[in-house]
mmCIF file of C-alpha atoms and ligand atoms in Angstrom:
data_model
loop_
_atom_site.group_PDB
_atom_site.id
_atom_site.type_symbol
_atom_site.label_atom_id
_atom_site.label_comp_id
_atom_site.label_asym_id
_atom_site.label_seq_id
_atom_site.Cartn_x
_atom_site.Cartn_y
_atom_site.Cartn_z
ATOM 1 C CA UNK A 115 11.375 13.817 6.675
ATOM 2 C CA UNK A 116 11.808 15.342 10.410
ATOM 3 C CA UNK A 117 8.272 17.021 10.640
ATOM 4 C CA UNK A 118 6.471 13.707 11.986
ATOM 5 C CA UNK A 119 5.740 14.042 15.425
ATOM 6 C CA UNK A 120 6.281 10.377 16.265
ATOM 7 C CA UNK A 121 9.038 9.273 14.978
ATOM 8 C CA UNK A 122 8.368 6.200 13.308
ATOM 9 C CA UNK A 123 4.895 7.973 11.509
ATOM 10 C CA UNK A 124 6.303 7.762 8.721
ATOM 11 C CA UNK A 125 7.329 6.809 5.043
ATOM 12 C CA UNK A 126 10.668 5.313 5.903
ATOM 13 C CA UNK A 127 8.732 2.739 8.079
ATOM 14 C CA UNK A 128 6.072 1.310 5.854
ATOM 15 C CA UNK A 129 3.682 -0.896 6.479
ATOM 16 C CA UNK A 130 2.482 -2.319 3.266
ATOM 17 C CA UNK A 131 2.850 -3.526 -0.064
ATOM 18 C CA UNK A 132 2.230 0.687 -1.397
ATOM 19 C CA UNK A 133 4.333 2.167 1.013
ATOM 20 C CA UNK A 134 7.705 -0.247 0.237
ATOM 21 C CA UNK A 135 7.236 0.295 -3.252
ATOM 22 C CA UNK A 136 7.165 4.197 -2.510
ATOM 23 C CA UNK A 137 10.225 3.773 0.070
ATOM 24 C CA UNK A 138 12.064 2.028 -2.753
ATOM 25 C CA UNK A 139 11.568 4.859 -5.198
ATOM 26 C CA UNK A 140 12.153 6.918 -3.131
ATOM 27 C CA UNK A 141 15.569 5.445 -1.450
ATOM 28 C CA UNK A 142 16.483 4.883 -4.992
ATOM 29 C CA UNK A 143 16.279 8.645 -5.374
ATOM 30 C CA UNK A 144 18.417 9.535 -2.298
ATOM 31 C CA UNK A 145 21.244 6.812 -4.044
ATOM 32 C CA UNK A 146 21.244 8.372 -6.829
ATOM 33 C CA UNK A 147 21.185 12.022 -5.580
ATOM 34 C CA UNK A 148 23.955 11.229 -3.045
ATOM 35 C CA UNK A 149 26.031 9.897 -5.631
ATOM 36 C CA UNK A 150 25.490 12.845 -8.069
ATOM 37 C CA UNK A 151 26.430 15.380 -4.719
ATOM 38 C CA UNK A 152 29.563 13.254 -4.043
ATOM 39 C CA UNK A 153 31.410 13.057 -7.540
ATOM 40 C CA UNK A 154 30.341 17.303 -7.866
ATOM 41 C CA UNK A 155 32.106 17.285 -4.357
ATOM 42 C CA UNK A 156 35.103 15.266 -4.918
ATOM 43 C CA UNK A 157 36.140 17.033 -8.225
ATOM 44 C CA UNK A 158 35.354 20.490 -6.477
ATOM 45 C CA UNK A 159 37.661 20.110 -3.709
ATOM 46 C CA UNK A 160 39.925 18.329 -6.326
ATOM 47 C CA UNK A 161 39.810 21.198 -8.471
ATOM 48 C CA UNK A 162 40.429 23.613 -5.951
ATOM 49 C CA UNK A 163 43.220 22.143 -4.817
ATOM 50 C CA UNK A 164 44.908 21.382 -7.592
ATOM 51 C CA UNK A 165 44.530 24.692 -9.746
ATOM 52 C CA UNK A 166 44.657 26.781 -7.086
ATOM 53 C CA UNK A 167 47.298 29.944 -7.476
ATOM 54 C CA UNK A 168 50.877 28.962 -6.540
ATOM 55 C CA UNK A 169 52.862 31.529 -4.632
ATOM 56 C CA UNK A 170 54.982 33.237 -6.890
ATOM 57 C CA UNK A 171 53.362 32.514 -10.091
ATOM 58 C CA UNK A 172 51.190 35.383 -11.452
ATOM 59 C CA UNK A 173 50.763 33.974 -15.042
ATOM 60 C CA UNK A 174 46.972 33.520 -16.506
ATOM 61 C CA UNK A 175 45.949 29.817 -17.338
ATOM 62 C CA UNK A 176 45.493 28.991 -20.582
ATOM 63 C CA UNK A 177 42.007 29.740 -21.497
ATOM 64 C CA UNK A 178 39.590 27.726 -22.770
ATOM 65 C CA UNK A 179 36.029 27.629 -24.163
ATOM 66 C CA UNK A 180 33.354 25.098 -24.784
ATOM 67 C CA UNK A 181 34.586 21.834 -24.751
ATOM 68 C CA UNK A 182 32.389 19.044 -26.710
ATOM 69 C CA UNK A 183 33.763 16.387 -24.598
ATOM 70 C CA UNK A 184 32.411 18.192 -21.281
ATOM 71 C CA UNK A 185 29.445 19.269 -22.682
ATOM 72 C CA UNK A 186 28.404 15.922 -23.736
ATOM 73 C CA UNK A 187 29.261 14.404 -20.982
ATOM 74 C CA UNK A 188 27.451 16.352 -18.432
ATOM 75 C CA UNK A 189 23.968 16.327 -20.178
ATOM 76 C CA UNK A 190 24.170 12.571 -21.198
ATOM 77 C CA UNK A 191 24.605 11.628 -17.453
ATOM 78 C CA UNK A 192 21.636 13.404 -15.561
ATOM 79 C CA UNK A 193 20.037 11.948 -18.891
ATOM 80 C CA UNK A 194 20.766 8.331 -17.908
ATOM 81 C CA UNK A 195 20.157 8.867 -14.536
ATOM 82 C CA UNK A 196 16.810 10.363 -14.993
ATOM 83 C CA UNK A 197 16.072 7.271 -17.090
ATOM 84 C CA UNK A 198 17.086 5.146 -14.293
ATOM 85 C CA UNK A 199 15.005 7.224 -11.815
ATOM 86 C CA UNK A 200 11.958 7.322 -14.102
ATOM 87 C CA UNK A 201 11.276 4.085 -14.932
ATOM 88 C CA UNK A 202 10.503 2.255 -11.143
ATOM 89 C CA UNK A 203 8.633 5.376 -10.010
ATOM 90 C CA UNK A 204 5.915 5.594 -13.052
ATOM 91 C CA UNK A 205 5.649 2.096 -13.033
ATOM 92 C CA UNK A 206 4.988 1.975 -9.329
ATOM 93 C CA UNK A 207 3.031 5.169 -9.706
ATOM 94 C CA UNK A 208 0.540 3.805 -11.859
ATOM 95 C CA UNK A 209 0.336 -0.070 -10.344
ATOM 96 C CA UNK A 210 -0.690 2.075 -7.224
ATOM 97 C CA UNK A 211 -3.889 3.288 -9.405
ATOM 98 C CA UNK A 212 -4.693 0.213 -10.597
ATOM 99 C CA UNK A 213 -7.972 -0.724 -11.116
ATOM 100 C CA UNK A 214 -10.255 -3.060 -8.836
ATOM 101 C CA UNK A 215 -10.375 -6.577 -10.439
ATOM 102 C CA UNK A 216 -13.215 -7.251 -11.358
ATOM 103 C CA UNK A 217 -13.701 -11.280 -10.436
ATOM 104 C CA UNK A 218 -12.412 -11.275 -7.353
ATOM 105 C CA UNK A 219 -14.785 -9.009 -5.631
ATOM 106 C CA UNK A 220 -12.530 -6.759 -3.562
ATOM 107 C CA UNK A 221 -13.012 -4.297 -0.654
ATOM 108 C CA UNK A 222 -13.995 -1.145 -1.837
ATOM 109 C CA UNK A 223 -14.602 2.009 -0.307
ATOM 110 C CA UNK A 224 -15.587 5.867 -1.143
ATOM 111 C CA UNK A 225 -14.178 8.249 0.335
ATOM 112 C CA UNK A 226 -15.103 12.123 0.335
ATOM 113 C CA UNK A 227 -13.483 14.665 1.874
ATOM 114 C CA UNK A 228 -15.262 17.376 3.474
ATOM 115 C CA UNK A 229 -13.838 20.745 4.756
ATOM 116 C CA UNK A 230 -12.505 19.468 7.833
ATOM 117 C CA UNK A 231 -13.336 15.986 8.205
ATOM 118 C CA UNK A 232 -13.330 12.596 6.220
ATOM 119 C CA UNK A 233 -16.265 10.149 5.277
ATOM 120 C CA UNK A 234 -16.159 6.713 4.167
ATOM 121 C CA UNK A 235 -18.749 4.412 2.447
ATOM 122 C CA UNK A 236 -18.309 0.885 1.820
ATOM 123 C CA UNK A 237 -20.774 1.069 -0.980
ATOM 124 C CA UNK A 238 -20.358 -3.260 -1.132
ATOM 125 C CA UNK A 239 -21.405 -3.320 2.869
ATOM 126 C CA UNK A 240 -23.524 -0.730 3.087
ATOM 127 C CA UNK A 241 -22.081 1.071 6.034
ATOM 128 C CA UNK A 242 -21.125 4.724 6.628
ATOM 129 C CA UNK A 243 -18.446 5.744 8.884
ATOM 130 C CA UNK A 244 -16.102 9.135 9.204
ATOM 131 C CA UNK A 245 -13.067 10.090 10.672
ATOM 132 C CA UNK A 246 -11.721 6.361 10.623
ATOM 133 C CA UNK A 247 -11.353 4.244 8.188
ATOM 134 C CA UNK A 248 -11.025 0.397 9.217
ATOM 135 C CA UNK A 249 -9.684 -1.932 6.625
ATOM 136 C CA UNK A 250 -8.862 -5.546 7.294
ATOM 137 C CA UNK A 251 -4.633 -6.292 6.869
ATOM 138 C CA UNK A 252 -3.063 -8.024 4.293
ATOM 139 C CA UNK A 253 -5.577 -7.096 1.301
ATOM 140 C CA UNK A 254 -5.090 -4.598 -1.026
ATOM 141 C CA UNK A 255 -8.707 -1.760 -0.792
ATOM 142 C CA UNK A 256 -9.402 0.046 -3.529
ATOM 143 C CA UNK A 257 -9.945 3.523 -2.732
ATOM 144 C CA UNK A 258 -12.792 5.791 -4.740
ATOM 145 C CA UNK A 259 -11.400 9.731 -3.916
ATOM 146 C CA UNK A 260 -13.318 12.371 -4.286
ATOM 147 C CA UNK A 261 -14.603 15.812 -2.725
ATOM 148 C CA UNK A 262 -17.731 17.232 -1.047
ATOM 149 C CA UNK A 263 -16.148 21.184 -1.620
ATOM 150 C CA UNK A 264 -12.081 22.225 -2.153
ATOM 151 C CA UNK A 265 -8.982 19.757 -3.105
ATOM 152 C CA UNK A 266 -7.687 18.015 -0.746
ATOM 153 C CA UNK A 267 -5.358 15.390 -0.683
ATOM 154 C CA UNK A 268 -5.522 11.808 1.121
ATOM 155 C CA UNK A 269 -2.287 10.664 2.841
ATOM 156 C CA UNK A 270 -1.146 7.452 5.097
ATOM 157 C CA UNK A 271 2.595 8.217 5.297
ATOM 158 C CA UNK A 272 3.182 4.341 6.446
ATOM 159 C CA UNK A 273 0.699 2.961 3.973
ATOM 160 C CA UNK A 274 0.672 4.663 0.802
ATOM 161 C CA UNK A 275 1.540 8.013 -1.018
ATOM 162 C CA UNK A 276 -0.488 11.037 -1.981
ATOM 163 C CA UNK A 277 -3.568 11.249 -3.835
ATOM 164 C CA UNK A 278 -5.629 14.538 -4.405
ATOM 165 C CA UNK A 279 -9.829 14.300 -4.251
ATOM 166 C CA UNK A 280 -11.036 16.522 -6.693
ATOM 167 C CA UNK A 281 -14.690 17.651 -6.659
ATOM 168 C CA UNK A 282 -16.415 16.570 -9.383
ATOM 169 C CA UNK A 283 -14.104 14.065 -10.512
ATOM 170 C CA UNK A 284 -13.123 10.801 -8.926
ATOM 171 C CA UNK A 285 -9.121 9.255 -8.381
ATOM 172 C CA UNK A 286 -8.327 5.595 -7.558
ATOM 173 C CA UNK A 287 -5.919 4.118 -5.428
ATOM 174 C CA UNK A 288 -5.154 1.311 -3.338
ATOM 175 C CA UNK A 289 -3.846 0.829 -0.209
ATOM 176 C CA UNK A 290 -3.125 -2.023 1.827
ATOM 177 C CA UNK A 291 -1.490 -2.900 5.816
ATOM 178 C CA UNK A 292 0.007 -6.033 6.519
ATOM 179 C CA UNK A 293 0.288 -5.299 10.344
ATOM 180 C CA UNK A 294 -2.654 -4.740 12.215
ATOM 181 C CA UNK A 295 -2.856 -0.939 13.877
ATOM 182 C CA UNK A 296 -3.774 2.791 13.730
ATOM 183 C CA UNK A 297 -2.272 4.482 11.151
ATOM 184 C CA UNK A 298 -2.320 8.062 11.151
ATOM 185 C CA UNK A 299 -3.412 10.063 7.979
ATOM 186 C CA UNK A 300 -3.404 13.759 7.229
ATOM 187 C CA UNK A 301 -4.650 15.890 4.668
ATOM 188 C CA UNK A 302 -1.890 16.635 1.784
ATOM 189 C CA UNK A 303 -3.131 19.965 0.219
ATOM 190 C CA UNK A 304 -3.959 22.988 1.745
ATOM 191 C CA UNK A 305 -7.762 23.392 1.956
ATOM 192 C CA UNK A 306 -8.391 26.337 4.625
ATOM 193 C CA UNK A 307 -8.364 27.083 7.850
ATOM 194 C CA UNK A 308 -8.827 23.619 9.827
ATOM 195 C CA UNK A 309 -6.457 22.098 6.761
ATOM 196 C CA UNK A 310 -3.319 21.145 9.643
ATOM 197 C CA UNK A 311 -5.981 19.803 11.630
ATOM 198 C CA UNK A 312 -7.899 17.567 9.234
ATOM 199 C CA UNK A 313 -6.493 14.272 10.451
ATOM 200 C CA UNK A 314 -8.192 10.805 10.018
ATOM 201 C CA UNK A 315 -6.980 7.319 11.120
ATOM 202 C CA UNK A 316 -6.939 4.065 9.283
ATOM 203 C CA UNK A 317 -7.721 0.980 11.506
ATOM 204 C CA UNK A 318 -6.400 -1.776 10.157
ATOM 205 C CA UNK A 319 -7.906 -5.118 11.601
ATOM 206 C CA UNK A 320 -7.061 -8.939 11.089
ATOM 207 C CA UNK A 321 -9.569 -10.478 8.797
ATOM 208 C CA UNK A 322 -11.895 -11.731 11.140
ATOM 209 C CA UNK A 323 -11.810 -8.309 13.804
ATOM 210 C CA UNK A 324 -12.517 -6.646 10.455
ATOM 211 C CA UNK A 325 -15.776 -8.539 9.775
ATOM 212 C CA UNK A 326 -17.016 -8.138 13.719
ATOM 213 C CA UNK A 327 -17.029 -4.704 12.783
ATOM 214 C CA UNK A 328 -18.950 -4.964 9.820
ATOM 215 C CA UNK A 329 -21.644 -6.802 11.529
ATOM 216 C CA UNK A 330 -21.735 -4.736 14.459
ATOM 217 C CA UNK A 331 -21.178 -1.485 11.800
ATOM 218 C CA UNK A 332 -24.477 -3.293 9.984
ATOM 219 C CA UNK A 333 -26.598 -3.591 13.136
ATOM 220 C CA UNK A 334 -25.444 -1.038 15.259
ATOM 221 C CA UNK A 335 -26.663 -0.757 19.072
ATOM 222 C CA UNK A 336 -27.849 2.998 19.444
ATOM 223 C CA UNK A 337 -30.999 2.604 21.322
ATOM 224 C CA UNK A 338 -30.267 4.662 24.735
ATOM 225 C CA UNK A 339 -30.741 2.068 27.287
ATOM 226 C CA UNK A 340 -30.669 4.483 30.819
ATOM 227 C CA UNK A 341 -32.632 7.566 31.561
ATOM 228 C CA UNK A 342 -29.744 9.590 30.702
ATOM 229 C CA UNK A 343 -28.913 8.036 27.503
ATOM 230 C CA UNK A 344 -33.109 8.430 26.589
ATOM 231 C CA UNK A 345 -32.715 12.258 27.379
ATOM 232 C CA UNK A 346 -29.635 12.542 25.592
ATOM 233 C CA UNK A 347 -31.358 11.389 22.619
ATOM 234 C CA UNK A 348 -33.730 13.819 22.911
ATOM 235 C CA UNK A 349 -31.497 16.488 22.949
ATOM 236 C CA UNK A 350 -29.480 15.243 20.069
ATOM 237 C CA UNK A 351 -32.719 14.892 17.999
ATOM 238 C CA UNK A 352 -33.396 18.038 18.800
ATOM 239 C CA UNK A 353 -30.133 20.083 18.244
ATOM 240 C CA UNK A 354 -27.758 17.822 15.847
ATOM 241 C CA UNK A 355 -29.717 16.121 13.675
ATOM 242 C CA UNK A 356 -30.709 18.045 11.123
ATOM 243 C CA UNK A 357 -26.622 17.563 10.545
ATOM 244 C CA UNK A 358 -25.309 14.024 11.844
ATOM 245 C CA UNK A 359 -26.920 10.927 11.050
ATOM 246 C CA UNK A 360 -26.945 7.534 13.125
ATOM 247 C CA UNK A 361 -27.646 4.523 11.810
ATOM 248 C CA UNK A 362 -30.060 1.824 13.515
ATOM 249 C CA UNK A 363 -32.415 4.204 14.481
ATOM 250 C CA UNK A 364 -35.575 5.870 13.257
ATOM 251 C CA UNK A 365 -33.513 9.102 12.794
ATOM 252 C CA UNK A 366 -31.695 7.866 9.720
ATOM 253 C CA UNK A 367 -31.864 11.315 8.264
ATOM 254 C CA UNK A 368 -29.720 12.835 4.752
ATOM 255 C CA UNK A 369 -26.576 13.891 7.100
ATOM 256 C CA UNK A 370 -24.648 13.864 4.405
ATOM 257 C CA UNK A 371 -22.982 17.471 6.055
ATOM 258 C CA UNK A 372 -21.280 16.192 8.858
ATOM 259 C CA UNK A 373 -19.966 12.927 9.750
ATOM 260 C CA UNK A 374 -22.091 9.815 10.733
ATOM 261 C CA UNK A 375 -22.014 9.140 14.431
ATOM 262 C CA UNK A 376 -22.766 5.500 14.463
ATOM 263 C CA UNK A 377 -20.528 3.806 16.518
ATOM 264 C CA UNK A 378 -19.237 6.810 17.605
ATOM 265 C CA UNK A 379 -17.996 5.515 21.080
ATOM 266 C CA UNK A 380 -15.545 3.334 19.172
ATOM 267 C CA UNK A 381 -13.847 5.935 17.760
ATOM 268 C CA UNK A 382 -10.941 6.194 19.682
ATOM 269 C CA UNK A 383 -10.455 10.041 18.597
ATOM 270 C CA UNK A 384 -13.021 13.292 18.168
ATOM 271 C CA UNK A 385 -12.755 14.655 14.929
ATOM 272 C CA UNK A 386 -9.754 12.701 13.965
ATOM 273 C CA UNK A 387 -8.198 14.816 17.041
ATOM 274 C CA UNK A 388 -9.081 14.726 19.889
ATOM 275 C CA UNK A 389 -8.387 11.793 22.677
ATOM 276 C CA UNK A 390 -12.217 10.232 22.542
ATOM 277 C CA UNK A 391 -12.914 10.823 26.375
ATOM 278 C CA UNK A 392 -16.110 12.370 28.192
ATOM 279 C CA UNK A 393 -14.021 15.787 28.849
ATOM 280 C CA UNK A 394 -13.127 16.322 25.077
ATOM 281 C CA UNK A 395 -16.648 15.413 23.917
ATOM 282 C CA UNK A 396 -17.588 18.265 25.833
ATOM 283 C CA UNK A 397 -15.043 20.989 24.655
ATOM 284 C CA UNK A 398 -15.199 20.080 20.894
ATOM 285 C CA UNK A 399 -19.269 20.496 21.514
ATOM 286 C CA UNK A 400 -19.220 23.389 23.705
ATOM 287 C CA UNK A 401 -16.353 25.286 21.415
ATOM 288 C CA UNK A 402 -15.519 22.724 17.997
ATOM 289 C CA UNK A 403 -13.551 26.078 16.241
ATOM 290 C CA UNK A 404 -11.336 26.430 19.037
ATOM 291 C CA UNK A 405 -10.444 22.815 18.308
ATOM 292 C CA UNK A 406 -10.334 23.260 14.634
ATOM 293 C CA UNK A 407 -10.324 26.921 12.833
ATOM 294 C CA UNK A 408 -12.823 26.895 10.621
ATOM 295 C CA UNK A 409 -15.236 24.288 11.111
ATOM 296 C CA UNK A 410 -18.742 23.854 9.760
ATOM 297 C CA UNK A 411 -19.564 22.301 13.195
ATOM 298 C CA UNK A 412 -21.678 25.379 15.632
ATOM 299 C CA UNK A 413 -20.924 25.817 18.736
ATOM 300 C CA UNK A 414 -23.041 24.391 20.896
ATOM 301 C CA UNK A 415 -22.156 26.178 23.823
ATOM 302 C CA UNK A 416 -26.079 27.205 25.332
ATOM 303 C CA UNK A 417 -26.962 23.790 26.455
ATOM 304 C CA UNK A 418 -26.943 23.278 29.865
ATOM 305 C CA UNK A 419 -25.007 21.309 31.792
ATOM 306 C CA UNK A 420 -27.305 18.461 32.355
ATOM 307 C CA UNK A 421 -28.258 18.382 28.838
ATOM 308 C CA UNK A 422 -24.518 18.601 28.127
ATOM 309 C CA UNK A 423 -23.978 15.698 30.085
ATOM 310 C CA UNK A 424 -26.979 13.140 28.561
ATOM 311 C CA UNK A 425 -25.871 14.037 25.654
ATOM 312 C CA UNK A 426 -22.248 12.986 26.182
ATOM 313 C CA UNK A 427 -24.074 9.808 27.882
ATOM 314 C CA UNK A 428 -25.940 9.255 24.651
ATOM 315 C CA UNK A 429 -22.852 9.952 22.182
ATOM 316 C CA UNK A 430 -20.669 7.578 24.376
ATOM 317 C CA UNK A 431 -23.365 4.867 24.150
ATOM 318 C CA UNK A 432 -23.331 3.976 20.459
ATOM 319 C CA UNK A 433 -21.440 1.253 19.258
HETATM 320 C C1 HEC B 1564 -24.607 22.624 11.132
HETATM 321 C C2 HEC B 1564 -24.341 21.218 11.147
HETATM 322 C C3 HEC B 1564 -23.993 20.564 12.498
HETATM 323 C C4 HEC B 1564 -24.758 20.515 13.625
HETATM 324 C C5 HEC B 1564 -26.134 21.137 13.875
HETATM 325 C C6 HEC B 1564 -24.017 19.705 14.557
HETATM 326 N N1 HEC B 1564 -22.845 19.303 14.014
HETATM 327 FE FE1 HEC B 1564 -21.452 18.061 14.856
HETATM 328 N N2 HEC B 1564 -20.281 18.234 13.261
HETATM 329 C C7 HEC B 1564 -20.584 18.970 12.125
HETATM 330 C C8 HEC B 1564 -19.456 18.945 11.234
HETATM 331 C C9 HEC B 1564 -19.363 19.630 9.888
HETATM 332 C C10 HEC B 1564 -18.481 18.140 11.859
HETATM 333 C C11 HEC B 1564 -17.096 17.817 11.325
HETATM 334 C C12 HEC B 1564 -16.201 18.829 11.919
HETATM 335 C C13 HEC B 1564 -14.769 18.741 11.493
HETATM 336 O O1 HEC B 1564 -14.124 17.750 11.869
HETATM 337 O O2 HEC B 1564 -14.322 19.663 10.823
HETATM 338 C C14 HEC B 1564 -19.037 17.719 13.123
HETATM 339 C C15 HEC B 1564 -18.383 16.877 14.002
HETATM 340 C C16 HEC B 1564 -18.939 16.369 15.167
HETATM 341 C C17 HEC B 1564 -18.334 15.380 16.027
HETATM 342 C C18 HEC B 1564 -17.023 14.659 15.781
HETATM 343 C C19 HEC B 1564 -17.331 13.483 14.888
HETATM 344 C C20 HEC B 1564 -16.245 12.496 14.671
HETATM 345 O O3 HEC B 1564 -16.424 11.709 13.752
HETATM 346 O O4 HEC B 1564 -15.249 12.480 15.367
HETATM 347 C C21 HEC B 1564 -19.190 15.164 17.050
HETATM 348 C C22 HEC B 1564 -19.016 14.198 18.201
HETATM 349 C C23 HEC B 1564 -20.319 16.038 16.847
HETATM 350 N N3 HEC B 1564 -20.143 16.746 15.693
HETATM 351 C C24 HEC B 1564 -21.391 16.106 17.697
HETATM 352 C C25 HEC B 1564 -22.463 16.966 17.518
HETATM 353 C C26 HEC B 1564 -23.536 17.126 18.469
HETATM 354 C C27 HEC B 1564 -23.664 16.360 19.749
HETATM 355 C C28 HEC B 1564 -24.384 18.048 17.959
HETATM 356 C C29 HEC B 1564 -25.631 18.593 18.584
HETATM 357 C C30 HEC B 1564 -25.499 19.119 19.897
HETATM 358 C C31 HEC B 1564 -23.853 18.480 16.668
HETATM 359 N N4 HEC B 1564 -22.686 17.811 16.442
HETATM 360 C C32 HEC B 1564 -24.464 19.387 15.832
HETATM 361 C C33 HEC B 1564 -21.750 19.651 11.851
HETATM 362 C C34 HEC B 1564 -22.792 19.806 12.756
HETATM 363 CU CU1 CU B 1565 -8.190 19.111 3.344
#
């Protein structure tokens, strides 16, 4: 509850149709546990009161064992009030599971989690993207889960509650944003040694923003234009692509390893991290596990400076 560093990251101030259900549950929990802590309370400090030794009287109180009444009573109560508790959070549990219909054609989209990072693939679309995933608002998107290595576990405080992705087995959810933003994410489930640092960002765009990006997404512009952009290419072709992919170019290569840099200059964060600006670019390339523990990115710390610097140029230019 108090370990979000902005204050209002979190699941007390949803922003969707998932999260309020999950807020209701889990207010409806806090009601009923602050009831339960009260009446204990009041007939404590009753009972101590009351019963407590009077001066002058030394006598023992009668003594009595197991009482039916009692008894009863206290194991038919939690029992009612764990009925009342279970009921609205399996049934919101499994409506947030719910299956894609099947007529209506949603937005779906696969995500895998990698050890540190996050890709998404709108199989429907045909795009690729990591790090961020941009949904459009007030739609519900029907989440594929799965995992490239470890468990890990996908989480929107604002939008929606946990799920794990398993490898070798798939989970569904759905998650949905009725106000347009960045909503942070984490990873949920400890996964190694860049697992506090595995953050990701849902973008969640009005309708029509949503579908600019698609287009642009679809035909991306990663042709270097200036002489530095053409040399950074080079130098990316030469050192990162046997890893990263970018669409719209002849390098379309497996990359399945490491997240797709299309439209990497509209990322507004390296490595779900990082302010995206020219003097981060360069310290996650130059030193990535000082950034995160851990990660499967190299160091690329050799180049030098120029190429460091066409190759920021290039990075920066794809949109
Ligand atoms: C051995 C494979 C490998 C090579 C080679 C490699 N990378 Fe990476 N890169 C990764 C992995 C894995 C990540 C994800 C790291 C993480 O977040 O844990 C990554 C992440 C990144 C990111 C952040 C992506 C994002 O979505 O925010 C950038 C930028 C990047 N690499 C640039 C480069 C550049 C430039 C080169 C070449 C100089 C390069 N990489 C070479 C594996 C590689
Ligand atoms: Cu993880």
């Amino acid at each position: 509850m108090t370990g979000c560093e902005e204050p209002d990251r979190t699941v007390f101030s949803p922003k969707g149709e998932a999260g309020e259900g999950s807020l209701d549950v889990i207010m409806l929990s806090i009601y009923i546990m602050t009831f339960v802590v009260a009446v204990v309370l009041a007939i404590f400090i009753y009972v101590l009161i009351r019963y407590r030794q009077k001066p002058g009287d030394n006598s023992i109180p009668k003594q009595v064992e197991g009482s039916m009444k009692l008894e009863m009573l206290w194991t038919v109560i939690p029992i009612i009030l764990l009925a009342i508790l279970a009921v609205p959070t399996l049934t919101h549990t499994f409506s947030l599971a719910e299956e894609a219909p099947k007529d209506e054609d949603p937005l779906r989209v696969k995500v895998t989690a990698h050890q540190y990072w996050w890709e998404f693939e709108y199989p429907d679309l045909g795009i690729k993207t990591a790090q961020q995933l941009h949904i459009p608002t007030d739609e519900k998107v029907y989440l594929e889960l799965t995992s490239d290595d470890v468990i890990h576990a996908f989480w929107v405080p604002e939008l929606a509650g946990k799920q794990d992705l398993n490898p070798g087995s798939t989970n569904k959810m759905w998650i949905d944003a009725d106000e347009p933003g960045t909503y942070e994410g984490r990873c949920a489930e400890l996964c190694g040694a860049g697992h506090a640092l595995m953050n990701f960002q849902v973008v969640a765009q009005e309708k029509e923003d949503f579908d600019k990006w698609v287009e642009k997404r679809k035909n991306p512009s990663s042709e270097p234009k200036t002489a530095e952009q053409k040399a950074g290419k080079e130098v990316f072709t030469q050192n990162c692509m046997s890893c990263h992919a970018i669409d719209g170019t002849q390098m379309k290569t497996k990359g399945e390893k490491a997240p797709n840099l299309t439209g990497f200059a509209e990322r507004n964060k390296i490595a779900g991290l990082l302010e995206n600006n020219d003097e981060n670019l360069e310290k996650w390339m130059k030193h990535p596990e000082q950034v995160k523990p851990g990660t499967y990115m190299p160091s690329f710390d050799f180049l030098s400076d120029e190429d460091m610097d066409n190759l920021k140029a290039y990075l920066q230019s794809l949109e």
